[in-house]
């Protein structure tokens, strides 16, 4: 027994603890991508909250008083009215979220692909397996990361509350966690988890499934090799598909997570994600589900590009096989 143990100690960390290494590497790649594209995420969230019809039931005048602005005017408005650095408001919980979310989804997807489903002898991985694996990976990763996502969404709206003359809810990230926990208990940290995992399933069906499928199609059926060009083309495709599939669920998720709540932690505007969907379509029209699509797509594409290029590169540098 001593010889194998001695040999194991000499192995690189990535080979001794492959899943833990992939979790950490994906978290590092996600942090880089999040910092680079976060202002677009903030702009997207602000756009999704504008014109929220359900606020009229609470007598909230914000719906009428806040002018509807497109992506560019919203971003410029944040800079002019709140300051340039406010474009990164909520970035700390966003990084927390992506370390957990990206690590969970990447480890889950690769485990399903390599161990549960398995590839064929010619290294082909059927699309239907990739779809199921991508959706399951998204569900696992997002459920684990829901508390950090909840804090991120609520902190992104603090600047808007200040401009509307409303009191700020949080002094910082840790205060936000503590306040949500004290008001709603452990369950309060998982507010909106149903639409959240619905969105994550759709986004990862677009992101992981598309990237994996396009990359291996290019490697197996074209002269392209497993290099930065292939990674770039695959990530561009995955960003577009993920945005198309995920934006409606993202709108519902953001509204449910940002809605006011009673002392028991129950939402005052929406009973469920289905109720939010119905109210949005009836009160604002079907295209309200694609509010924030442009910044979402413009963010998802470079995010996907930065993440996958960084992830593949640091995997190679760490001695881990390509995705």
Tab-separated table of C-alpha atoms in Angstrom:
chain	number	residue	atom	x	y	z
A	1	UNK	CA	0.000	0.000	0.000
A	2	UNK	CA	2.892	2.369	0.722
A	3	UNK	CA	4.178	2.432	-2.852
A	4	UNK	CA	0.939	3.564	-4.499
A	5	UNK	CA	0.512	6.187	-1.761
A	6	UNK	CA	4.031	7.492	-2.345
A	7	UNK	CA	3.429	7.626	-6.066
A	8	UNK	CA	0.151	9.438	-5.525
A	9	UNK	CA	1.876	12.157	-3.526
A	10	UNK	CA	4.151	12.837	-6.481
A	11	UNK	CA	1.239	13.405	-8.843
A	12	UNK	CA	0.178	17.000	-9.669
A	13	UNK	CA	-2.730	18.306	-7.587
A	14	UNK	CA	-4.957	18.351	-10.683
A	15	UNK	CA	-4.538	14.578	-11.024
A	16	UNK	CA	-4.816	13.827	-7.305
A	17	UNK	CA	-8.042	15.818	-6.884
A	18	UNK	CA	-9.472	16.224	-10.403
A	19	UNK	CA	-12.988	17.354	-9.435
A	20	UNK	CA	-11.783	19.868	-6.852
A	21	UNK	CA	-9.251	21.199	-9.366
A	22	UNK	CA	-11.884	21.628	-12.063
A	23	UNK	CA	-14.165	23.376	-9.561
A	24	UNK	CA	-11.440	25.875	-8.626
A	25	UNK	CA	-10.275	26.413	-12.218
A	26	UNK	CA	-13.795	27.107	-13.452
A	27	UNK	CA	-14.310	29.505	-10.523
A	28	UNK	CA	-11.162	31.412	-11.495
A	29	UNK	CA	-12.245	31.628	-15.141
A	30	UNK	CA	-15.731	32.777	-14.115
A	31	UNK	CA	-14.262	35.528	-11.900
A	32	UNK	CA	-12.275	36.947	-14.818
A	33	UNK	CA	-15.325	36.833	-17.104
A	34	UNK	CA	-17.601	38.382	-14.447
A	35	UNK	CA	-15.336	41.357	-13.788
A	36	UNK	CA	-15.003	42.041	-17.517
A	37	UNK	CA	-18.722	41.986	-18.322
A	38	UNK	CA	-20.528	42.923	-15.088
A	39	UNK	CA	-21.648	46.442	-16.182
A	40	UNK	CA	-23.763	44.821	-18.907
A	41	UNK	CA	-25.337	42.518	-16.327
A	42	UNK	CA	-26.260	45.505	-14.144
A	43	UNK	CA	-27.749	47.325	-17.144
A	44	UNK	CA	-29.731	44.226	-18.074
A	45	UNK	CA	-31.167	43.899	-14.562
A	46	UNK	CA	-32.217	47.562	-14.436
A	47	UNK	CA	-33.950	47.235	-17.822
A	48	UNK	CA	-35.806	44.119	-16.709
A	49	UNK	CA	-37.272	45.977	-13.718
A	50	UNK	CA	-38.542	48.976	-15.694
A	51	UNK	CA	-42.278	49.199	-16.346
A	52	UNK	CA	-43.096	46.372	-13.934
A	53	UNK	CA	-46.902	46.264	-14.125
A	54	UNK	CA	-47.384	44.442	-10.818
A	55	UNK	CA	-46.015	47.423	-8.866
A	56	UNK	CA	-49.264	49.289	-9.524
A	57	UNK	CA	-51.024	47.003	-7.013
A	58	UNK	CA	-48.837	48.380	-4.232
A	59	UNK	CA	-49.448	51.954	-5.296
A	60	UNK	CA	-45.794	52.284	-6.271
A	61	UNK	CA	-45.248	55.342	-8.445
A	62	UNK	CA	-41.856	54.138	-9.683
A	63	UNK	CA	-43.408	52.495	-12.722
A	64	UNK	CA	-44.834	55.788	-13.943
A	65	UNK	CA	-42.032	58.112	-12.789
A	66	UNK	CA	-39.043	56.154	-14.119
A	67	UNK	CA	-38.565	56.912	-17.830
A	68	UNK	CA	-38.056	53.881	-20.031
A	69	UNK	CA	-34.527	53.931	-21.382
A	70	UNK	CA	-32.695	51.630	-23.748
A	71	UNK	CA	-29.457	49.855	-23.007
A	72	UNK	CA	-27.079	52.743	-23.785
A	73	UNK	CA	-29.155	55.420	-22.025
A	74	UNK	CA	-29.600	53.174	-18.993
A	75	UNK	CA	-25.848	52.578	-18.726
A	76	UNK	CA	-25.067	56.281	-19.226
A	77	UNK	CA	-27.758	57.194	-16.707
A	78	UNK	CA	-26.136	54.960	-14.086
A	79	UNK	CA	-22.777	56.650	-14.685
A	80	UNK	CA	-24.203	60.191	-14.644
A	81	UNK	CA	-26.623	59.771	-11.741
A	82	UNK	CA	-24.778	57.285	-9.517
A	83	UNK	CA	-21.129	57.314	-10.590
A	84	UNK	CA	-18.905	55.188	-12.839
A	85	UNK	CA	-18.005	52.629	-10.193
A	86	UNK	CA	-21.705	51.910	-9.599
A	87	UNK	CA	-21.577	49.923	-12.842
A	88	UNK	CA	-19.956	47.252	-10.656
A	89	UNK	CA	-22.499	47.519	-7.821
A	90	UNK	CA	-23.211	43.985	-6.653
A	91	UNK	CA	-20.086	42.506	-8.264
A	92	UNK	CA	-18.880	40.903	-4.997
A	93	UNK	CA	-21.890	38.587	-4.542
A	94	UNK	CA	-21.807	38.029	-8.308
A	95	UNK	CA	-18.267	36.664	-8.002
A	96	UNK	CA	-19.285	34.558	-4.997
A	97	UNK	CA	-22.184	33.256	-7.050
A	98	UNK	CA	-20.127	32.383	-10.114
A	99	UNK	CA	-17.430	30.585	-8.160
A	100	UNK	CA	-20.112	28.277	-6.722
A	101	UNK	CA	-22.336	28.192	-9.816
A	102	UNK	CA	-19.654	27.677	-12.447
A	103	UNK	CA	-17.756	25.199	-10.314
A	104	UNK	CA	-20.893	23.182	-9.620
A	105	UNK	CA	-22.143	23.124	-13.182
A	106	UNK	CA	-18.793	22.285	-14.794
A	107	UNK	CA	-17.997	19.439	-12.405
A	108	UNK	CA	-21.547	18.054	-12.722
A	109	UNK	CA	-21.569	18.216	-16.535
A	110	UNK	CA	-18.206	16.510	-16.942
A	111	UNK	CA	-19.138	13.826	-14.419
A	112	UNK	CA	-22.350	13.101	-16.312
A	113	UNK	CA	-20.531	13.121	-19.655
A	114	UNK	CA	-17.590	10.955	-18.643
A	115	UNK	CA	-19.079	8.620	-16.005
A	116	UNK	CA	-22.880	8.491	-16.171
A	117	UNK	CA	-23.671	8.801	-19.886
A	118	UNK	CA	-20.280	8.145	-21.456
A	119	UNK	CA	-19.017	8.866	-24.955
A	120	UNK	CA	-19.065	6.414	-27.823
A	121	UNK	CA	-15.878	4.685	-28.985
A	122	UNK	CA	-15.317	7.337	-31.675
A	123	UNK	CA	-15.506	10.078	-29.003
A	124	UNK	CA	-18.932	11.161	-30.236
A	125	UNK	CA	-21.299	12.495	-27.585
A	126	UNK	CA	-24.969	12.426	-28.692
A	127	UNK	CA	-26.832	15.737	-28.631
A	128	UNK	CA	-29.660	14.405	-26.463
A	129	UNK	CA	-27.188	13.367	-23.768
A	130	UNK	CA	-25.531	16.774	-23.946
A	131	UNK	CA	-28.909	18.524	-23.588
A	132	UNK	CA	-29.866	16.493	-20.512
A	133	UNK	CA	-26.397	16.881	-19.018
A	134	UNK	CA	-26.373	20.647	-19.595
A	135	UNK	CA	-29.788	21.137	-18.005
A	136	UNK	CA	-28.978	18.955	-14.987
A	137	UNK	CA	-25.645	20.734	-14.502
A	138	UNK	CA	-27.396	24.094	-14.560
A	139	UNK	CA	-29.943	22.964	-11.977
A	140	UNK	CA	-27.271	21.686	-9.566
A	141	UNK	CA	-24.989	24.707	-9.940
A	142	UNK	CA	-27.759	27.276	-9.599
A	143	UNK	CA	-29.449	25.658	-6.616
A	144	UNK	CA	-26.141	25.755	-4.734
A	145	UNK	CA	-25.548	29.388	-5.731
A	146	UNK	CA	-29.074	30.765	-5.189
A	147	UNK	CA	-28.304	32.739	-1.964
A	148	UNK	CA	-25.490	34.664	-3.653
A	149	UNK	CA	-27.621	35.302	-6.737
A	150	UNK	CA	-30.425	36.668	-4.556
A	151	UNK	CA	-28.062	39.127	-2.876
A	152	UNK	CA	-26.568	40.147	-6.229
A	153	UNK	CA	-29.949	41.001	-7.787
A	154	UNK	CA	-31.138	42.973	-4.754
A	155	UNK	CA	-27.883	44.926	-4.452
A	156	UNK	CA	-27.972	45.806	-8.146
A	157	UNK	CA	-31.246	47.658	-7.500
A	158	UNK	CA	-29.966	49.700	-4.537
A	159	UNK	CA	-28.791	52.591	-6.710
A	160	UNK	CA	-32.213	52.841	-8.325
A	161	UNK	CA	-33.900	52.883	-4.898
A	162	UNK	CA	-31.643	55.744	-3.791
A	163	UNK	CA	-32.579	57.825	-6.844
A	164	UNK	CA	-36.285	57.205	-6.147
A	165	UNK	CA	-35.857	58.517	-2.605
A	166	UNK	CA	-36.352	55.128	-0.983
A	167	UNK	CA	-34.206	53.976	1.956
A	168	UNK	CA	-31.350	51.638	1.122
A	169	UNK	CA	-31.884	48.086	2.300
A	170	UNK	CA	-28.273	46.965	2.747
A	171	UNK	CA	-24.954	48.393	3.907
A	172	UNK	CA	-22.940	45.753	2.098
A	173	UNK	CA	-22.787	42.148	0.970
A	174	UNK	CA	-22.518	40.558	4.394
A	175	UNK	CA	-25.234	42.814	5.803
A	176	UNK	CA	-27.476	41.764	2.903
A	177	UNK	CA	-26.932	38.074	3.692
A	178	UNK	CA	-27.580	38.682	7.403
A	179	UNK	CA	-30.727	40.746	6.805
A	180	UNK	CA	-32.260	38.279	4.368
A	181	UNK	CA	-31.460	35.440	6.763
A	182	UNK	CA	-32.965	37.260	9.757
A	183	UNK	CA	-36.155	38.231	7.889
A	184	UNK	CA	-36.831	35.045	5.964
A	185	UNK	CA	-34.694	32.397	7.613
A	186	UNK	CA	-32.785	29.799	5.626
A	187	UNK	CA	-35.719	29.543	3.207
A	188	UNK	CA	-35.396	33.272	2.521
A	189	UNK	CA	-31.956	32.703	0.980
A	190	UNK	CA	-33.576	30.415	-1.569
A	191	UNK	CA	-36.314	32.875	-2.571
A	192	UNK	CA	-36.904	32.613	-6.308
A	193	UNK	CA	-34.997	29.325	-6.589
A	194	UNK	CA	-37.625	27.746	-8.872
A	195	UNK	CA	-37.410	30.338	-11.699
A	196	UNK	CA	-33.689	30.527	-11.005
A	197	UNK	CA	-33.035	26.863	-11.737
A	198	UNK	CA	-35.470	27.000	-14.669
A	199	UNK	CA	-33.357	29.776	-16.147
A	200	UNK	CA	-30.115	27.964	-15.328
A	201	UNK	CA	-31.353	24.793	-17.031
A	202	UNK	CA	-32.181	26.737	-20.204
A	203	UNK	CA	-28.994	28.822	-20.146
A	204	UNK	CA	-26.769	25.787	-19.648
A	205	UNK	CA	-28.631	23.858	-22.314
A	206	UNK	CA	-27.592	26.761	-24.530
A	207	UNK	CA	-24.115	27.320	-23.113
A	208	UNK	CA	-22.642	23.932	-22.147
A	209	UNK	CA	-24.522	21.899	-24.741
A	210	UNK	CA	-23.774	24.293	-27.605
A	211	UNK	CA	-20.116	24.760	-26.670
A	212	UNK	CA	-19.485	21.050	-26.221
A	213	UNK	CA	-21.370	20.084	-29.385
A	214	UNK	CA	-19.901	22.783	-31.655
A	215	UNK	CA	-16.364	22.302	-30.355
A	216	UNK	CA	-16.291	18.550	-30.859
A	217	UNK	CA	-18.066	18.831	-34.220
A	218	UNK	CA	-15.371	21.242	-35.427
A	219	UNK	CA	-12.544	19.061	-34.091
A	220	UNK	CA	-13.953	15.811	-35.540
A	221	UNK	CA	-15.343	17.089	-38.856
A	222	UNK	CA	-13.192	20.053	-39.950
A	223	UNK	CA	-9.452	20.755	-40.293
A	224	UNK	CA	-9.632	22.842	-37.097
A	225	UNK	CA	-7.786	21.514	-34.055
A	226	UNK	CA	-8.555	21.856	-30.335
A	227	UNK	CA	-7.092	25.347	-30.074
A	228	UNK	CA	-8.032	28.972	-29.349
A	229	UNK	CA	-9.789	29.394	-32.717
A	230	UNK	CA	-12.080	26.442	-32.075
A	231	UNK	CA	-12.692	27.596	-28.502
A	232	UNK	CA	-13.558	31.102	-29.709
A	233	UNK	CA	-16.011	29.976	-32.401
A	234	UNK	CA	-17.704	27.534	-30.032
A	235	UNK	CA	-18.073	30.111	-27.257
A	236	UNK	CA	-19.591	32.704	-29.620
A	237	UNK	CA	-22.252	30.198	-30.659
A	238	UNK	CA	-22.939	29.159	-27.064
A	239	UNK	CA	-23.369	32.777	-25.910
A	240	UNK	CA	-26.023	33.503	-28.542
A	241	UNK	CA	-28.042	30.339	-27.935
A	242	UNK	CA	-27.869	30.784	-24.149
A	243	UNK	CA	-29.195	34.350	-24.417
A	244	UNK	CA	-32.134	33.364	-26.632
A	245	UNK	CA	-33.167	30.502	-24.368
A	246	UNK	CA	-32.458	32.157	-21.035
A	247	UNK	CA	-33.708	35.768	-21.275
A	248	UNK	CA	-37.452	35.139	-20.556
A	249	UNK	CA	-36.619	33.035	-17.502
A	250	UNK	CA	-34.058	35.651	-16.454
A	251	UNK	CA	-36.700	38.392	-16.485
A	252	UNK	CA	-39.044	36.285	-14.329
A	253	UNK	CA	-36.220	35.322	-11.968
A	254	UNK	CA	-35.050	38.910	-11.471
A	255	UNK	CA	-38.553	40.189	-10.733
A	256	UNK	CA	-39.371	37.455	-8.243
A	257	UNK	CA	-36.071	37.891	-6.416
A	258	UNK	CA	-36.404	41.687	-6.243
A	259	UNK	CA	-40.075	41.878	-5.189
A	260	UNK	CA	-40.983	43.173	-1.708
A	261	UNK	CA	-41.830	40.521	0.876
A	262	UNK	CA	-43.911	40.233	4.036
A	263	UNK	CA	-42.583	39.218	7.457
A	264	UNK	CA	-42.943	35.540	6.566
A	265	UNK	CA	-40.781	36.014	3.479
A	266	UNK	CA	-43.703	35.626	1.047
A	267	UNK	CA	-43.671	37.758	-2.080
A	268	UNK	CA	-46.200	40.612	-2.269
A	269	UNK	CA	-46.344	40.822	-6.065
A	270	UNK	CA	-46.148	37.268	-7.394
A	271	UNK	CA	-47.330	33.917	-6.055
A	272	UNK	CA	-45.064	31.881	-8.329
A	273	UNK	CA	-42.971	32.063	-11.479
A	274	UNK	CA	-46.065	31.168	-13.508
A	275	UNK	CA	-48.003	34.033	-11.907
A	276	UNK	CA	-45.151	36.424	-12.697
A	277	UNK	CA	-45.078	35.183	-16.296
A	278	UNK	CA	-48.828	35.707	-16.721
A	279	UNK	CA	-48.784	39.188	-15.156
A	280	UNK	CA	-45.836	40.281	-17.295
A	281	UNK	CA	-47.428	39.119	-20.558
A	282	UNK	CA	-50.892	40.470	-19.703
A	283	UNK	CA	-49.698	43.791	-18.319
A	284	UNK	CA	-46.744	44.548	-20.580
A	285	UNK	CA	-47.003	42.257	-23.596
A	286	UNK	CA	-45.079	39.166	-24.695
A	287	UNK	CA	-41.939	41.102	-25.607
A	288	UNK	CA	-41.588	42.173	-21.973
A	289	UNK	CA	-40.060	38.719	-21.508
A	290	UNK	CA	-37.162	39.889	-23.670
A	291	UNK	CA	-36.508	43.128	-21.817
A	292	UNK	CA	-32.780	43.444	-21.454
A	293	UNK	CA	-32.107	40.952	-24.272
A	294	UNK	CA	-29.564	43.188	-26.034
A	295	UNK	CA	-27.342	43.765	-22.970
A	296	UNK	CA	-27.916	40.139	-22.000
A	297	UNK	CA	-26.679	38.946	-25.386
A	298	UNK	CA	-23.859	41.502	-25.503
A	299	UNK	CA	-22.827	40.340	-22.048
A	300	UNK	CA	-23.367	36.611	-22.523
A	301	UNK	CA	-21.290	36.462	-25.701
A	302	UNK	CA	-18.127	38.118	-24.329
A	303	UNK	CA	-18.678	36.403	-20.971
A	304	UNK	CA	-18.810	33.048	-22.692
A	305	UNK	CA	-15.791	33.961	-24.836
A	306	UNK	CA	-13.679	35.104	-21.867
A	307	UNK	CA	-14.781	32.199	-19.673
A	308	UNK	CA	-14.143	29.415	-22.158
A	309	UNK	CA	-10.832	30.812	-23.439
A	310	UNK	CA	-9.618	31.338	-19.865
A	311	UNK	CA	-10.942	27.976	-18.660
A	312	UNK	CA	-9.394	25.984	-21.494
A	313	UNK	CA	-6.088	27.843	-21.095
A	314	UNK	CA	-5.738	27.350	-17.343
A	315	UNK	CA	-6.810	23.716	-17.670
A	316	UNK	CA	-3.917	23.200	-20.051
A	317	UNK	CA	-1.512	25.097	-17.805
A	318	UNK	CA	-2.613	23.020	-14.803
A	319	UNK	CA	-2.189	19.678	-16.577
A	320	UNK	CA	-5.921	19.000	-16.881
A	321	UNK	CA	-7.199	17.583	-20.176
A	322	UNK	CA	-9.221	19.907	-22.474
A	323	UNK	CA	-12.965	20.207	-21.776
